[in-house]
mmCIF file of C-alpha atoms and ligand atoms in Angstrom:
data_model
loop_
_atom_site.group_PDB
_atom_site.id
_atom_site.type_symbol
_atom_site.label_atom_id
_atom_site.label_comp_id
_atom_site.label_asym_id
_atom_site.label_seq_id
_atom_site.Cartn_x
_atom_site.Cartn_y
_atom_site.Cartn_z
ATOM 1 C CA MET K 1 -0.071 0.042 -0.062
ATOM 2 C CA ALA K 2 2.968 2.350 0.830
ATOM 3 C CA GLN K 3 4.877 2.145 -2.622
ATOM 4 C CA VAL K 4 0.812 3.652 -3.847
ATOM 5 C CA LEU K 5 0.499 5.783 -1.598
ATOM 6 C CA CYS K 6 4.059 7.417 -2.376
ATOM 7 C CA GLN K 7 2.840 7.646 -5.868
ATOM 8 C CA LEU K 8 -0.084 10.235 -4.946
ATOM 9 C CA PRO K 9 1.008 14.036 -6.344
ATOM 10 C CA ASN K 10 0.582 15.545 -2.863
ATOM 11 C CA VAL K 11 -1.059 14.062 0.296
ATOM 12 C CA GLU K 12 -2.717 16.445 2.145
ATOM 13 C CA ARG K 13 -1.138 18.066 4.988
ATOM 14 C CA ASP K 14 -2.501 19.265 8.486
ATOM 15 C CA GLU K 15 -0.782 20.526 11.817
ATOM 16 C CA ASN K 16 -3.498 18.114 13.625
ATOM 17 C CA LEU K 17 -2.946 15.189 11.601
ATOM 18 C CA LEU K 18 -0.182 13.374 14.649
ATOM 19 C CA VAL K 19 -0.188 9.982 12.156
ATOM 20 C CA GLY K 20 -0.708 10.081 8.765
ATOM 21 C CA ILE K 21 1.248 7.586 6.005
ATOM 22 C CA GLU K 22 4.731 8.902 6.059
ATOM 23 C CA THR K 23 5.923 6.234 8.571
ATOM 24 C CA SER K 24 3.400 2.861 7.751
ATOM 25 C CA ASP K 25 1.912 3.230 10.960
ATOM 26 C CA ASP K 26 -1.222 1.216 11.806
ATOM 27 C CA ALA K 27 -3.739 3.768 12.226
ATOM 28 C CA ALA K 28 -4.073 7.534 11.121
ATOM 29 C CA VAL K 29 -4.136 9.711 14.590
ATOM 30 C CA TYR K 30 -5.743 13.356 14.120
ATOM 31 C CA LYS K 31 -5.661 15.689 17.023
ATOM 32 C CA ILE K 32 -9.053 17.110 17.886
ATOM 33 C CA ASN K 33 -8.166 19.444 20.882
ATOM 34 C CA ASP K 34 -5.121 19.124 23.394
ATOM 35 C CA GLU K 35 -7.145 16.179 25.317
ATOM 36 C CA GLU K 36 -8.213 13.986 22.473
ATOM 37 C CA ALA K 37 -7.397 12.946 18.974
ATOM 38 C CA MET K 38 -9.219 10.426 16.370
ATOM 39 C CA VAL K 39 -7.673 7.034 15.367
ATOM 40 C CA ILE K 40 -9.097 5.718 12.563
ATOM 41 C CA THR K 41 -8.568 2.646 10.422
ATOM 42 C CA VAL K 42 -10.399 0.157 7.870
ATOM 43 C CA ASP K 43 -9.288 -3.599 7.399
ATOM 44 C CA PHE K 44 -10.838 -6.222 5.447
ATOM 45 C CA PHE K 45 -10.355 -9.982 4.086
ATOM 46 C CA THR K 46 -12.069 -13.082 2.190
ATOM 47 C CA PRO K 47 -11.799 -15.725 4.610
ATOM 48 C CA VAL K 48 -10.025 -17.830 6.432
ATOM 49 C CA VAL K 49 -12.485 -20.818 7.877
ATOM 50 C CA ASP K 50 -15.230 -22.001 6.581
ATOM 51 C CA ASP K 51 -17.028 -21.334 9.528
ATOM 52 C CA PRO K 52 -18.762 -17.813 8.997
ATOM 53 C CA PHE K 53 -18.971 -17.012 12.327
ATOM 54 C CA VAL K 54 -16.084 -17.485 13.838
ATOM 55 C CA TYR K 55 -14.655 -15.700 9.984
ATOM 56 C CA GLY K 56 -16.485 -12.764 11.157
ATOM 57 C CA GLN K 57 -14.971 -12.763 14.482
ATOM 58 C CA ILE K 58 -11.527 -13.030 13.216
ATOM 59 C CA ALA K 59 -12.634 -10.471 10.715
ATOM 60 C CA VAL K 60 -13.401 -7.915 13.619
ATOM 61 C CA ALA K 61 -10.356 -8.707 15.884
ATOM 62 C CA ASN K 62 -7.900 -8.014 13.231
ATOM 63 C CA SER K 63 -9.781 -4.361 12.228
ATOM 64 C CA LEU K 64 -9.473 -2.944 15.543
ATOM 65 C CA SER K 65 -5.893 -4.901 15.954
ATOM 66 C CA ASP K 66 -5.074 -1.517 14.180
ATOM 67 C CA VAL K 67 -6.842 0.767 17.360
ATOM 68 C CA TYR K 68 -5.171 -0.630 19.705
ATOM 69 C CA ALA K 69 -1.668 -0.699 18.037
ATOM 70 C CA MET K 70 -1.968 2.562 18.666
ATOM 71 C CA GLY K 71 -2.799 2.713 22.057
ATOM 72 C CA THR K 72 -6.102 2.844 22.872
ATOM 73 C CA ASN K 73 -9.424 1.185 22.490
ATOM 74 C CA PRO K 74 -11.962 0.872 19.689
ATOM 75 C CA LYS K 75 -14.886 3.246 20.526
ATOM 76 C CA LEU K 76 -16.807 2.921 16.376
ATOM 77 C CA ALA K 77 -16.951 0.571 14.523
ATOM 78 C CA MET K 78 -18.724 0.288 11.043
ATOM 79 C CA ASN K 79 -19.090 -3.133 9.253
ATOM 80 C CA LEU K 80 -17.335 -3.193 5.601
ATOM 81 C CA ILE K 81 -19.239 -6.406 3.716
ATOM 82 C CA CYS K 82 -18.510 -8.054 0.024
ATOM 83 C CA PHE K 83 -21.053 -10.412 -0.528
ATOM 84 C CA PRO K 84 -22.450 -12.637 -3.508
ATOM 85 C CA ASN K 85 -26.082 -13.630 -4.308
ATOM 86 C CA CYS K 86 -25.510 -16.917 -5.044
ATOM 87 C CA LEU K 87 -24.991 -16.943 -1.157
ATOM 88 C CA SER K 88 -27.308 -17.462 1.380
ATOM 89 C CA PRO K 89 -28.650 -14.220 3.405
ATOM 90 C CA ASP K 90 -27.645 -16.457 6.519
ATOM 91 C CA ILE K 91 -24.607 -16.890 6.208
ATOM 92 C CA MET K 92 -23.753 -13.184 5.793
ATOM 93 C CA ALA K 93 -26.158 -12.720 8.866
ATOM 94 C CA GLU K 94 -24.112 -15.834 10.619
ATOM 95 C CA ILE K 95 -20.177 -13.329 9.639
ATOM 96 C CA LEU K 96 -22.164 -10.182 10.956
ATOM 97 C CA LYS K 97 -23.454 -11.989 14.023
ATOM 98 C CA GLY K 98 -19.573 -13.473 14.899
ATOM 99 C CA GLY K 99 -18.166 -9.598 14.122
ATOM 100 C CA HIS K 100 -20.595 -7.900 16.275
ATOM 101 C CA ASP K 101 -19.850 -10.267 18.734
ATOM 102 C CA LYS K 102 -16.233 -9.026 18.886
ATOM 103 C CA ILE K 103 -16.935 -5.625 18.960
ATOM 104 C CA LEU K 104 -19.086 -5.840 22.009
ATOM 105 C CA GLU K 105 -16.450 -7.510 23.469
ATOM 106 C CA ALA K 106 -14.340 -5.038 22.476
ATOM 107 C CA GLY K 107 -17.198 -2.203 24.546
ATOM 108 C CA ALA K 108 -17.357 -0.491 20.688
ATOM 109 C CA ILE K 109 -20.324 -0.021 19.480
ATOM 110 C CA LEU K 110 -21.511 -0.732 15.605
ATOM 111 C CA VAL K 111 -23.028 2.335 13.580
ATOM 112 C CA GLY K 112 -23.254 1.296 10.659
ATOM 113 C CA GLY K 113 -21.911 -0.168 7.738
ATOM 114 C CA HIS K 114 -21.698 -1.190 3.604
ATOM 115 C CA THR K 115 -22.392 -3.743 1.809
ATOM 116 C CA VAL K 116 -21.763 -4.520 -2.112
ATOM 117 C CA GLN K 117 -22.562 -7.667 -4.033
ATOM 118 C CA ASP K 118 -19.137 -9.156 -5.216
ATOM 119 C CA ASP K 119 -18.382 -12.848 -6.065
ATOM 120 C CA GLU K 120 -15.983 -13.436 -3.269
ATOM 121 C CA PRO K 121 -17.174 -12.715 0.398
ATOM 122 C CA LYS K 122 -14.995 -10.259 2.368
ATOM 123 C CA TYR K 123 -15.836 -8.484 5.645
ATOM 124 C CA GLY K 124 -13.674 -6.260 8.158
ATOM 125 C CA LEU K 125 -14.302 -2.869 10.077
ATOM 126 C CA CYS K 126 -13.773 0.879 9.888
ATOM 127 C CA ALA K 127 -13.435 1.232 13.342
ATOM 128 C CA VAL K 128 -12.345 4.455 15.843
ATOM 129 C CA GLY K 129 -10.953 5.152 18.687
ATOM 130 C CA PHE K 130 -10.016 7.943 21.032
ATOM 131 C CA VAL K 131 -6.661 8.826 22.570
ATOM 132 C CA ASN K 132 -5.361 11.686 24.251
ATOM 133 C CA PRO K 133 -2.610 13.015 22.093
ATOM 134 C CA ASP K 134 0.409 12.706 24.129
ATOM 135 C CA LYS K 135 -0.594 8.818 24.746
ATOM 136 C CA VAL K 136 -0.300 7.989 21.618
ATOM 137 C CA ILE K 137 1.587 4.781 20.914
ATOM 138 C CA LYS K 138 3.418 4.948 17.152
ATOM 139 C CA ASN K 139 5.581 2.177 15.635
ATOM 140 C CA SER K 140 8.297 5.045 14.741
ATOM 141 C CA ASP K 141 9.429 6.102 18.373
ATOM 142 C CA ALA K 142 11.459 2.413 19.298
ATOM 143 C CA LYS K 143 14.456 3.889 21.627
ATOM 144 C CA GLU K 144 18.145 2.080 21.716
ATOM 145 C CA GLY K 145 18.191 -0.452 24.495
ATOM 146 C CA ASP K 146 14.826 -0.798 23.823
ATOM 147 C CA ILE K 147 13.692 -4.943 24.573
ATOM 148 C CA LEU K 148 10.885 -6.331 22.133
ATOM 149 C CA VAL K 149 7.955 -8.125 22.912
ATOM 150 C CA LEU K 150 5.181 -10.800 21.100
ATOM 151 C CA THR K 151 1.938 -11.111 22.611
ATOM 152 C CA LYS K 152 0.889 -13.790 20.308
ATOM 153 C CA PRO K 153 2.746 -16.873 18.349
ATOM 154 C CA LEU K 154 3.511 -16.750 14.760
ATOM 155 C CA GLY K 155 2.812 -19.090 11.931
ATOM 156 C CA LEU K 156 -0.972 -17.952 11.340
ATOM 157 C CA GLY K 157 -0.690 -17.882 7.740
ATOM 158 C CA ILE K 158 1.172 -21.275 6.688
ATOM 159 C CA ILE K 159 -1.826 -22.491 9.013
ATOM 160 C CA ASN K 160 -4.493 -21.078 6.902
ATOM 161 C CA SER K 161 -2.815 -22.210 4.004
ATOM 162 C CA ALA K 162 -3.242 -25.894 5.238
ATOM 163 C CA ILE K 163 -6.970 -24.859 6.510
ATOM 164 C CA LYS K 164 -7.302 -24.107 3.055
ATOM 165 C CA GLY K 165 -5.826 -27.527 1.790
ATOM 166 C CA ASP K 166 -8.082 -28.657 4.464
ATOM 167 C CA ILE K 167 -5.017 -31.008 5.698
ATOM 168 C CA VAL K 168 -4.808 -28.984 9.008
ATOM 169 C CA GLU K 169 -4.920 -30.970 12.390
ATOM 170 C CA GLU K 170 -8.415 -30.168 14.691
ATOM 171 C CA GLN K 171 -5.361 -29.068 17.552
ATOM 172 C CA VAL K 172 -3.748 -26.702 15.235
ATOM 173 C CA TYR K 173 -6.769 -25.220 13.698
ATOM 174 C CA ASP K 174 -8.090 -24.933 17.631
ATOM 175 C CA GLU K 175 -5.126 -23.130 18.985
ATOM 176 C CA ALA K 176 -4.847 -20.799 15.470
ATOM 177 C CA VAL K 177 -8.438 -19.821 15.413
ATOM 178 C CA LYS K 178 -7.695 -18.782 19.181
ATOM 179 C CA ASN K 179 -5.248 -16.450 18.471
ATOM 180 C CA MET K 180 -7.368 -15.109 15.674
ATOM 181 C CA THR K 181 -10.250 -14.250 17.574
ATOM 182 C CA THR K 182 -8.351 -12.644 20.778
ATOM 183 C CA LEU K 183 -8.633 -9.454 20.934
ATOM 184 C CA ASN K 184 -4.934 -7.169 21.519
ATOM 185 C CA LYS K 185 -7.097 -5.116 24.113
ATOM 186 C CA PHE K 186 -5.552 -7.341 27.342
ATOM 187 C CA ALA K 187 -2.206 -6.573 25.719
ATOM 188 C CA MET K 188 -2.301 -3.017 24.868
ATOM 189 C CA GLU K 189 -4.030 -2.550 28.756
ATOM 190 C CA ALA K 190 -1.290 -3.615 29.545
ATOM 191 C CA MET K 191 1.596 -1.861 27.742
ATOM 192 C CA ASN K 192 -0.605 0.882 29.223
ATOM 193 C CA ARG K 193 -0.405 0.603 32.342
ATOM 194 C CA VAL K 194 4.023 0.437 32.384
ATOM 195 C CA GLY K 195 4.117 2.662 29.596
ATOM 196 C CA VAL K 196 6.072 2.102 26.566
ATOM 197 C CA ASN K 197 7.861 3.772 23.545
ATOM 198 C CA ALA K 198 6.444 2.158 20.396
ATOM 199 C CA CYS K 199 4.081 -1.106 19.356
ATOM 200 C CA THR K 200 2.799 -2.151 15.833
ATOM 201 C CA ASP K 201 0.289 -5.097 15.401
ATOM 202 C CA ILE K 202 1.588 -8.064 13.394
ATOM 203 C CA THR K 203 -0.782 -9.066 10.294
ATOM 204 C CA GLY K 204 0.331 -8.912 6.479
ATOM 205 C CA PHE K 205 3.960 -7.724 6.194
ATOM 206 C CA GLY K 206 4.617 -10.815 8.546
ATOM 207 C CA LEU K 207 6.705 -10.388 11.465
ATOM 208 C CA LEU K 208 9.951 -9.289 9.535
ATOM 209 C CA GLY K 209 7.668 -6.593 7.718
ATOM 210 C CA HIS K 210 6.079 -4.959 10.128
ATOM 211 C CA ALA K 211 9.679 -5.144 12.490
ATOM 212 C CA LEU K 212 11.216 -3.284 9.602
ATOM 213 C CA GLU K 213 9.210 -0.332 9.481
ATOM 214 C CA MET K 214 9.621 0.096 13.449
ATOM 215 C CA ALA K 215 13.684 0.674 12.781
ATOM 216 C CA GLU K 216 13.165 2.428 9.940
ATOM 217 C CA GLY K 217 10.287 4.375 11.302
ATOM 218 C CA SER K 218 12.735 5.111 14.508
ATOM 219 C CA ASP K 219 16.061 4.840 12.710
ATOM 220 C CA LYS K 220 17.179 2.344 14.388
ATOM 221 C CA THR K 221 18.227 -1.211 13.520
ATOM 222 C CA ILE K 222 16.701 -4.196 15.496
ATOM 223 C CA VAL K 223 18.106 -7.766 16.424
ATOM 224 C CA LEU K 224 15.636 -10.355 16.648
ATOM 225 C CA ASP K 225 16.400 -13.781 18.534
ATOM 226 C CA SER K 226 14.732 -16.459 15.966
ATOM 227 C CA ASP K 227 15.127 -18.723 19.237
ATOM 228 C CA ARG K 228 12.776 -17.178 21.791
ATOM 229 C CA ILE K 229 10.000 -16.135 18.760
ATOM 230 C CA PRO K 230 6.903 -17.859 20.406
ATOM 231 C CA LEU K 231 5.591 -20.305 17.223
ATOM 232 C CA ILE K 232 2.324 -22.286 17.109
ATOM 233 C CA ASP K 233 2.456 -25.726 17.644
ATOM 234 C CA GLY K 234 2.165 -27.788 14.301
ATOM 235 C CA ALA K 235 3.231 -24.503 11.626
ATOM 236 C CA VAL K 236 6.906 -25.380 11.538
ATOM 237 C CA GLU K 237 5.822 -28.915 10.681
ATOM 238 C CA LEU K 238 3.847 -27.432 8.189
ATOM 239 C CA ALA K 239 5.922 -25.030 6.530
ATOM 240 C CA ARG K 240 8.564 -27.978 6.514
ATOM 241 C CA LEU K 241 5.771 -29.497 4.294
ATOM 242 C CA GLY K 242 6.092 -26.877 1.880
ATOM 243 C CA LEU K 243 2.532 -25.001 2.860
ATOM 244 C CA VAL K 244 3.830 -21.675 2.258
ATOM 245 C CA PRO K 245 1.017 -18.957 1.679
ATOM 246 C CA GLU K 246 2.162 -16.577 -1.268
ATOM 247 C CA GLY K 247 2.035 -13.826 0.663
ATOM 248 C CA THR K 248 5.928 -15.513 2.659
ATOM 249 C CA TYR K 249 7.638 -15.163 -0.693
ATOM 250 C CA ALA K 250 6.213 -11.748 -1.257
ATOM 251 C CA ASN K 251 7.310 -10.168 2.102
ATOM 252 C CA GLU K 252 10.899 -12.003 1.237
ATOM 253 C CA LYS K 253 10.881 -10.669 -2.180
ATOM 254 C CA PHE K 254 10.149 -7.213 -0.714
ATOM 255 C CA ILE K 255 12.487 -6.540 2.301
ATOM 256 C CA GLY K 256 14.661 -9.397 1.648
ATOM 257 C CA ASP K 257 17.542 -7.206 1.684
ATOM 258 C CA LYS K 258 17.146 -5.137 4.097
ATOM 259 C CA VAL K 259 17.691 -8.022 6.924
ATOM 260 C CA ASN K 260 20.600 -9.998 8.227
ATOM 261 C CA PHE K 261 19.904 -13.514 8.669
ATOM 262 C CA SER K 262 22.600 -15.830 10.937
ATOM 263 C CA ASP K 263 23.571 -18.819 9.157
ATOM 264 C CA SER K 264 22.149 -20.569 11.710
ATOM 265 C CA VAL K 265 18.939 -19.568 11.175
ATOM 266 C CA LYS K 266 16.989 -22.911 8.945
ATOM 267 C CA ARG K 267 14.789 -22.207 5.883
ATOM 268 C CA GLU K 268 11.470 -23.343 8.024
ATOM 269 C CA ILE K 269 12.260 -20.247 10.860
ATOM 270 C CA LYS K 270 12.848 -17.940 8.120
ATOM 271 C CA ASP K 271 9.129 -18.658 6.719
ATOM 272 C CA MET K 272 7.691 -18.298 10.182
ATOM 273 C CA LEU K 273 9.505 -14.674 10.422
ATOM 274 C CA TYR K 274 8.162 -13.578 6.827
ATOM 275 C CA ASP K 275 4.438 -15.333 7.020
ATOM 276 C CA PRO K 276 1.419 -13.152 6.749
ATOM 277 C CA GLN K 277 -0.609 -13.445 9.712
ATOM 278 C CA THR K 278 -4.062 -12.461 10.255
ATOM 279 C CA SER K 279 -4.853 -11.151 13.697
ATOM 280 C CA GLY K 280 -1.554 -11.352 14.919
ATOM 281 C CA GLY K 281 -0.355 -10.097 18.053
ATOM 282 C CA LEU K 282 1.354 -6.526 19.555
ATOM 283 C CA MET K 283 5.387 -6.103 18.767
ATOM 284 C CA ILE K 284 6.112 -3.885 21.869
ATOM 285 C CA SER K 285 9.223 -2.176 22.058
ATOM 286 C CA VAL K 286 9.730 -1.329 25.788
ATOM 287 C CA ASP K 287 12.577 0.334 27.792
ATOM 288 C CA GLU K 288 14.572 -2.363 29.224
ATOM 289 C CA ASN K 289 14.078 -0.570 32.942
ATOM 290 C CA ARG K 290 10.622 -1.943 32.081
ATOM 291 C CA LEU K 291 10.125 -4.872 30.732
ATOM 292 C CA ASP K 292 9.826 -6.869 34.062
ATOM 293 C CA GLU K 293 7.203 -4.793 34.703
ATOM 294 C CA LEU K 294 5.704 -5.313 31.285
ATOM 295 C CA LEU K 295 5.923 -9.150 31.739
ATOM 296 C CA LYS K 296 4.426 -9.149 35.295
ATOM 297 C CA GLU K 297 1.005 -8.130 33.172
ATOM 298 C CA LEU K 298 1.181 -9.567 30.659
ATOM 299 C CA GLU K 299 1.093 -13.041 33.104
ATOM 300 C CA LYS K 300 -2.227 -13.921 32.834
ATOM 301 C CA SER K 301 -2.317 -12.943 28.884
ATOM 302 C CA PRO K 302 -4.529 -15.573 26.648
ATOM 303 C CA THR K 303 -1.895 -16.183 24.383
ATOM 304 C CA LYS K 304 1.766 -16.922 24.100
ATOM 305 C CA TYR K 305 3.994 -13.860 24.978
ATOM 306 C CA ALA K 306 7.948 -13.793 24.438
ATOM 307 C CA VAL K 307 11.081 -10.875 24.916
ATOM 308 C CA ILE K 308 11.570 -11.616 21.011
ATOM 309 C CA GLY K 309 14.650 -8.934 20.643
ATOM 310 C CA ARG K 310 16.123 -5.506 21.243
ATOM 311 C CA VAL K 311 16.225 -2.239 19.666
ATOM 312 C CA GLU K 312 20.211 -0.660 18.739
ATOM 313 C CA LYS K 313 21.804 1.923 17.480
ATOM 314 C CA LYS K 314 20.727 2.248 13.502
ATOM 315 C CA GLY K 315 23.520 -0.075 11.504
ATOM 316 C CA GLU K 316 24.358 -0.959 8.263
ATOM 317 C CA LYS K 317 21.175 -3.021 8.080
ATOM 318 C CA SER K 318 17.854 -2.447 9.449
ATOM 319 C CA LEU K 319 17.170 -5.622 10.574
ATOM 320 C CA ILE K 320 19.646 -9.083 11.950
ATOM 321 C CA VAL K 321 17.827 -11.741 12.794
ATOM 322 C CA LYS K 322 20.533 -14.122 14.974
HETATM 323 CO CO1 CO B 401 -0.921 -3.037 12.008
HETATM 324 CO CO1 CO B 402 -4.243 -3.034 9.309
HETATM 325 CO CO1 CO B 403 0.898 2.385 16.292
#
């Protein structure tokens, strides 16, 4: 998206626009007054699972994630839905029910939406939240010496390919669905209680893509420890079978020359790091002195979390994976 947007002749500038498209942050932030700024984002995609209710839950958890990544709660939500005439309207109702279930869980309110007839279903939200302008958490404020914490395991893109191929074991499916339907609300509240420097959510651009945005936006180098990155059980095995989605290779092709891998990092682990995530976790950049406090806050996390690396002074490469 960023590559296309930068071809626009002159994207509007406004002094109240606190976060725009420059650093590929998760959502835009527009200052209303000294106490309040609006966070706005939009996201939608095609089904990743057959169950329409679960698909609705995942699509909404994913859409709301960009608001959480900016350090606040979503407040308003509008449905965006594309749906074919040939499918029963009951299926659409189930998708919307699943979505609404997550909107309610988030404490947001559904205020409208728009439906378009299309060959393949697509669903997601435009979501809005409000935040104190001084408390916005950008992806571009990581500081030298910060520690990086990831709040959900990787492997969702690879598992989603296996789900489409109908070769996924029930246990792996359940674990993936649990992760994709979990709101990043808990992780956001934990980081807000502690106070952190930067955050982004891990979605289609994969861990490395989003880490690169953070590194470049912050003018730092990010060093990741591949042994410590949490993975969904069974995902590596699927990667070894070659069930790697197209998006993984697209991500690698796009940013591979900015990543320095140690020789010890295996091919299937690289696949996991480039793997496009659906409704992935937050990657939080926290001052070393506040790390223990953050880890304590995350103790009751509904998802696997881990320290995965650190932020260093800008070097030759923006990303180093050991
Ligand atoms: Co995002
Ligand atoms: Co997004
Ligand atoms: Co952000």
